[in-house]
Short mmCIF file of C-alpha atoms in Angstrom, two decimals:
data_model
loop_
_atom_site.label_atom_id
_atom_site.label_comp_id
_atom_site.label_asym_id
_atom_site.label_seq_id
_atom_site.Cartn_x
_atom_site.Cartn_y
_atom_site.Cartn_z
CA UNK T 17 0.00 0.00 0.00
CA UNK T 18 2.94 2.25 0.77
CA UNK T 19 3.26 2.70 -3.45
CA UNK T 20 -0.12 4.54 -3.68
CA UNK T 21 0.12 6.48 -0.60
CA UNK T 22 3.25 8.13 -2.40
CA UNK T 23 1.36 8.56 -5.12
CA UNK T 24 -2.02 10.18 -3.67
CA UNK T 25 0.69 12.64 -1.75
CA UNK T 26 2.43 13.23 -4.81
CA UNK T 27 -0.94 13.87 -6.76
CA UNK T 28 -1.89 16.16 -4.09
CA UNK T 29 1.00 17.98 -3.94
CA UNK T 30 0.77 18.51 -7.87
CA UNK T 31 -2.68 19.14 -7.89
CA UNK T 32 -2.19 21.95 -5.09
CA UNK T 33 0.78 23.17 -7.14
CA UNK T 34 -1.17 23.81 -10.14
CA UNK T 35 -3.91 26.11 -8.63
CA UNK T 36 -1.01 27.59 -6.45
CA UNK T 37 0.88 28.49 -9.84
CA UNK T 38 -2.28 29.53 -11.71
CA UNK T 39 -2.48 26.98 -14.44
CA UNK T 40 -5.98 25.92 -12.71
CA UNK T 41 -8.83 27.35 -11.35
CA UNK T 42 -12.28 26.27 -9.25
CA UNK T 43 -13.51 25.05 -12.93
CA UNK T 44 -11.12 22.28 -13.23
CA UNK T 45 -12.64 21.13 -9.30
CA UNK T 46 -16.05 21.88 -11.01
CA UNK T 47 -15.31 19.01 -13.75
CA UNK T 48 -13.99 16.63 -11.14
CA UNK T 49 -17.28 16.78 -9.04
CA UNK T 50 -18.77 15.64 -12.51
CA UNK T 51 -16.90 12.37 -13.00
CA UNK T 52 -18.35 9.65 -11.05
CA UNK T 53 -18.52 5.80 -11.47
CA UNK T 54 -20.95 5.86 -14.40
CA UNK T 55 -18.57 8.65 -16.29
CA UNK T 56 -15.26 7.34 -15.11
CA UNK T 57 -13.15 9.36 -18.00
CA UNK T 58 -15.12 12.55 -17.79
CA UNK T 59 -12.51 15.00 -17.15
CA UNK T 60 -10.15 13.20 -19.66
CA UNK T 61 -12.88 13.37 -22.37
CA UNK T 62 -13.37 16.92 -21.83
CA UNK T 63 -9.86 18.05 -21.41
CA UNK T 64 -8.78 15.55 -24.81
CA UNK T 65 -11.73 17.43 -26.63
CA UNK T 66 -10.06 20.82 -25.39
CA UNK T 67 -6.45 20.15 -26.66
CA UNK T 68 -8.23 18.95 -30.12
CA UNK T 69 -10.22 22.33 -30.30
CA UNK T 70 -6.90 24.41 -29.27
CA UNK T 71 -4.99 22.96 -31.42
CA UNK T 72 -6.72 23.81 -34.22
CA UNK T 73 -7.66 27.46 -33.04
CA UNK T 74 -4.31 27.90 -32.73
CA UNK T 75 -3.50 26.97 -36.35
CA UNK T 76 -6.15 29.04 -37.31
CA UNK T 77 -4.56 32.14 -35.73
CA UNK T 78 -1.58 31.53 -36.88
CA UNK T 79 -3.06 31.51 -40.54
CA UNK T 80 -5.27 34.59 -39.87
CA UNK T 81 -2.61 36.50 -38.74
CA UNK T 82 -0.24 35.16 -41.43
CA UNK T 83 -2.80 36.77 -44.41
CA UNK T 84 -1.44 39.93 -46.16
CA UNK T 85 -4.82 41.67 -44.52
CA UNK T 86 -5.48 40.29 -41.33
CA UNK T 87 -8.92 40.27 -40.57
CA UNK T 88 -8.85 41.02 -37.18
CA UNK T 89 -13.23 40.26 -36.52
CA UNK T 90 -11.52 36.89 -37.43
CA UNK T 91 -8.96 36.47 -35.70
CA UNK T 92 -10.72 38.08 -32.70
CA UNK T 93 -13.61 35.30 -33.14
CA UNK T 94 -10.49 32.81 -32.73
CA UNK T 95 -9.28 34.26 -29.67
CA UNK T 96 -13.31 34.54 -28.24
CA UNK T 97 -13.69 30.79 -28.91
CA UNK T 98 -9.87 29.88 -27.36
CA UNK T 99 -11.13 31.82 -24.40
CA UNK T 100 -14.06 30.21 -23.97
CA UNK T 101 -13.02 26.50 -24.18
CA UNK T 102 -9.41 27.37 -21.46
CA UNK T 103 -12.49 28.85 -19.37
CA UNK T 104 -14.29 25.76 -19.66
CA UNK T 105 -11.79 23.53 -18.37
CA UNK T 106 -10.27 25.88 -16.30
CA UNK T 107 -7.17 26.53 -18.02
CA UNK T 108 -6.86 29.80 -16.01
CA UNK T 109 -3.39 31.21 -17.25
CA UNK T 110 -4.23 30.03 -20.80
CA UNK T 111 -7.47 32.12 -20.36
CA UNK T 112 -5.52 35.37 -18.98
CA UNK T 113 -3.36 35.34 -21.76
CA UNK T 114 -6.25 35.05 -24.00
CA UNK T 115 -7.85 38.24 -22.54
CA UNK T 116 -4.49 40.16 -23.16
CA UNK T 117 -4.99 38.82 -26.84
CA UNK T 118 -8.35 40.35 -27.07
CA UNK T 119 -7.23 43.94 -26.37
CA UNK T 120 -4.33 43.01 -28.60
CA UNK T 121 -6.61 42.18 -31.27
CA UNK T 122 -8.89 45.68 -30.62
CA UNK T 123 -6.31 47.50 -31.08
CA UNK T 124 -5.67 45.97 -34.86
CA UNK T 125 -1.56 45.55 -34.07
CA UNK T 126 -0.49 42.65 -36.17
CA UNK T 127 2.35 42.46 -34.36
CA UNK T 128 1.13 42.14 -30.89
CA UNK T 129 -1.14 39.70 -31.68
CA UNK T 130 2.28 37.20 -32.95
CA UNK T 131 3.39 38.23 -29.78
CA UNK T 132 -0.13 37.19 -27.97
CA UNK T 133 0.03 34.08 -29.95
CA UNK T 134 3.30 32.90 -29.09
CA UNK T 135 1.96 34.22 -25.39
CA UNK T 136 -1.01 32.09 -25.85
CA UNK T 137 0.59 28.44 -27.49
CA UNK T 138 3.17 28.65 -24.87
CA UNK T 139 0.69 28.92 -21.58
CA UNK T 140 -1.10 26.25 -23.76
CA UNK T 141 1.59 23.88 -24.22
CA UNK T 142 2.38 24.55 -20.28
CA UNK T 143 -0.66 23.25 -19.29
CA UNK T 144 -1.18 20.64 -21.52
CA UNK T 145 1.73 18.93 -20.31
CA UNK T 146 0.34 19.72 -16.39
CA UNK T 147 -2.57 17.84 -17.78
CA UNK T 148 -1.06 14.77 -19.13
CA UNK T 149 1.24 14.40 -16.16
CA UNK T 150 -1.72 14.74 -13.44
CA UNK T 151 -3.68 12.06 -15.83
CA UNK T 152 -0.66 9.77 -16.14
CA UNK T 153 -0.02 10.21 -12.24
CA UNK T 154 -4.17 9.33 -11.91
CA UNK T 155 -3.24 5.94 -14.23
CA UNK T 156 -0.58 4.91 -11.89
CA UNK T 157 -2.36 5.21 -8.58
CA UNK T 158 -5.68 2.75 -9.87
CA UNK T 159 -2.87 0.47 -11.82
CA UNK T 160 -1.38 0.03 -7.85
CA UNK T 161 -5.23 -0.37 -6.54
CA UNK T 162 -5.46 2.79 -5.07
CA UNK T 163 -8.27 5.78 -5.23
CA UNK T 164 -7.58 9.26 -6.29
CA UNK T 165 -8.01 12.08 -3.71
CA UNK T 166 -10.89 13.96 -3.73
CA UNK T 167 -9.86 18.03 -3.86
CA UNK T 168 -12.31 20.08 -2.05
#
């Protein structure tokens, strides 16, 4: 048993690290409290459906902003909808850097708004990776038997 008590303390601590740090917000607990026995891969289904949709708003900025006239309703939609699915989830620092973008965007400077999108894949890619590592760390604790810890 002493294998997934290291593991529940180490999910914890990473769990608690990634609200402490920003990348998460009471959203993410508010998907949690939705998983239950009869939707056991709830929050992995939801957050997998997020990286899909980011991944391709994300080329789609980078085309729109790529265009010899940007079209920045466009590329503002793009930003709107990127905003709206980090909310979601509760991708918190992917959804700050998403409101810088929209100001960005208002104020029609192509060049800000490469610099938002870099801004904006690299929170992304942060906490994608965050993501992957709590759900691998989730895998390992019911491969050794064990439960994961409820956050409150």
């Amino acid at each position: 048993m002493e294998i997934v008590g290291k593991l529940q303390k180490q999910f914890m601590d990473f769990m608690s690290s990634l609200y402490s740090e920003g990348f998460l917000d009471d959203q993410f607990l508010q998907l949690q409290k939705l998983q239950d026995e009869s939707n056991p891969d709830f929050v992995v289904e939801v957050v997998t459906l997020f990286f899909d949709d980011s991944e391709k708003i994300l080329n789609n900025l980078a085309m729109a902003l790529q265009q010899q006239v940007v079209d920045f309703k466009h590329v503002d939609a793009h930003v709107h909808q990127f905003k709206g699915s980090s909310s979601s989830i509760g991708a918190q620092r992917v959804k700050n850097a998403c409101v810088a973008f929209k100001k960005i965007c208002e104020e029609k400077n192509v060049e800000g708004c490469m610099q938002c999108l870099q801004h904006s894949k690299h929170e992304y890619f942060l906490v994608k990776n965050k993501l992957e590592t709590l759900f691998r760390l989730e895998q390992q604790i019911l491969a050794a038997g064990g439960m994961i810890p409820i956050i409150s």
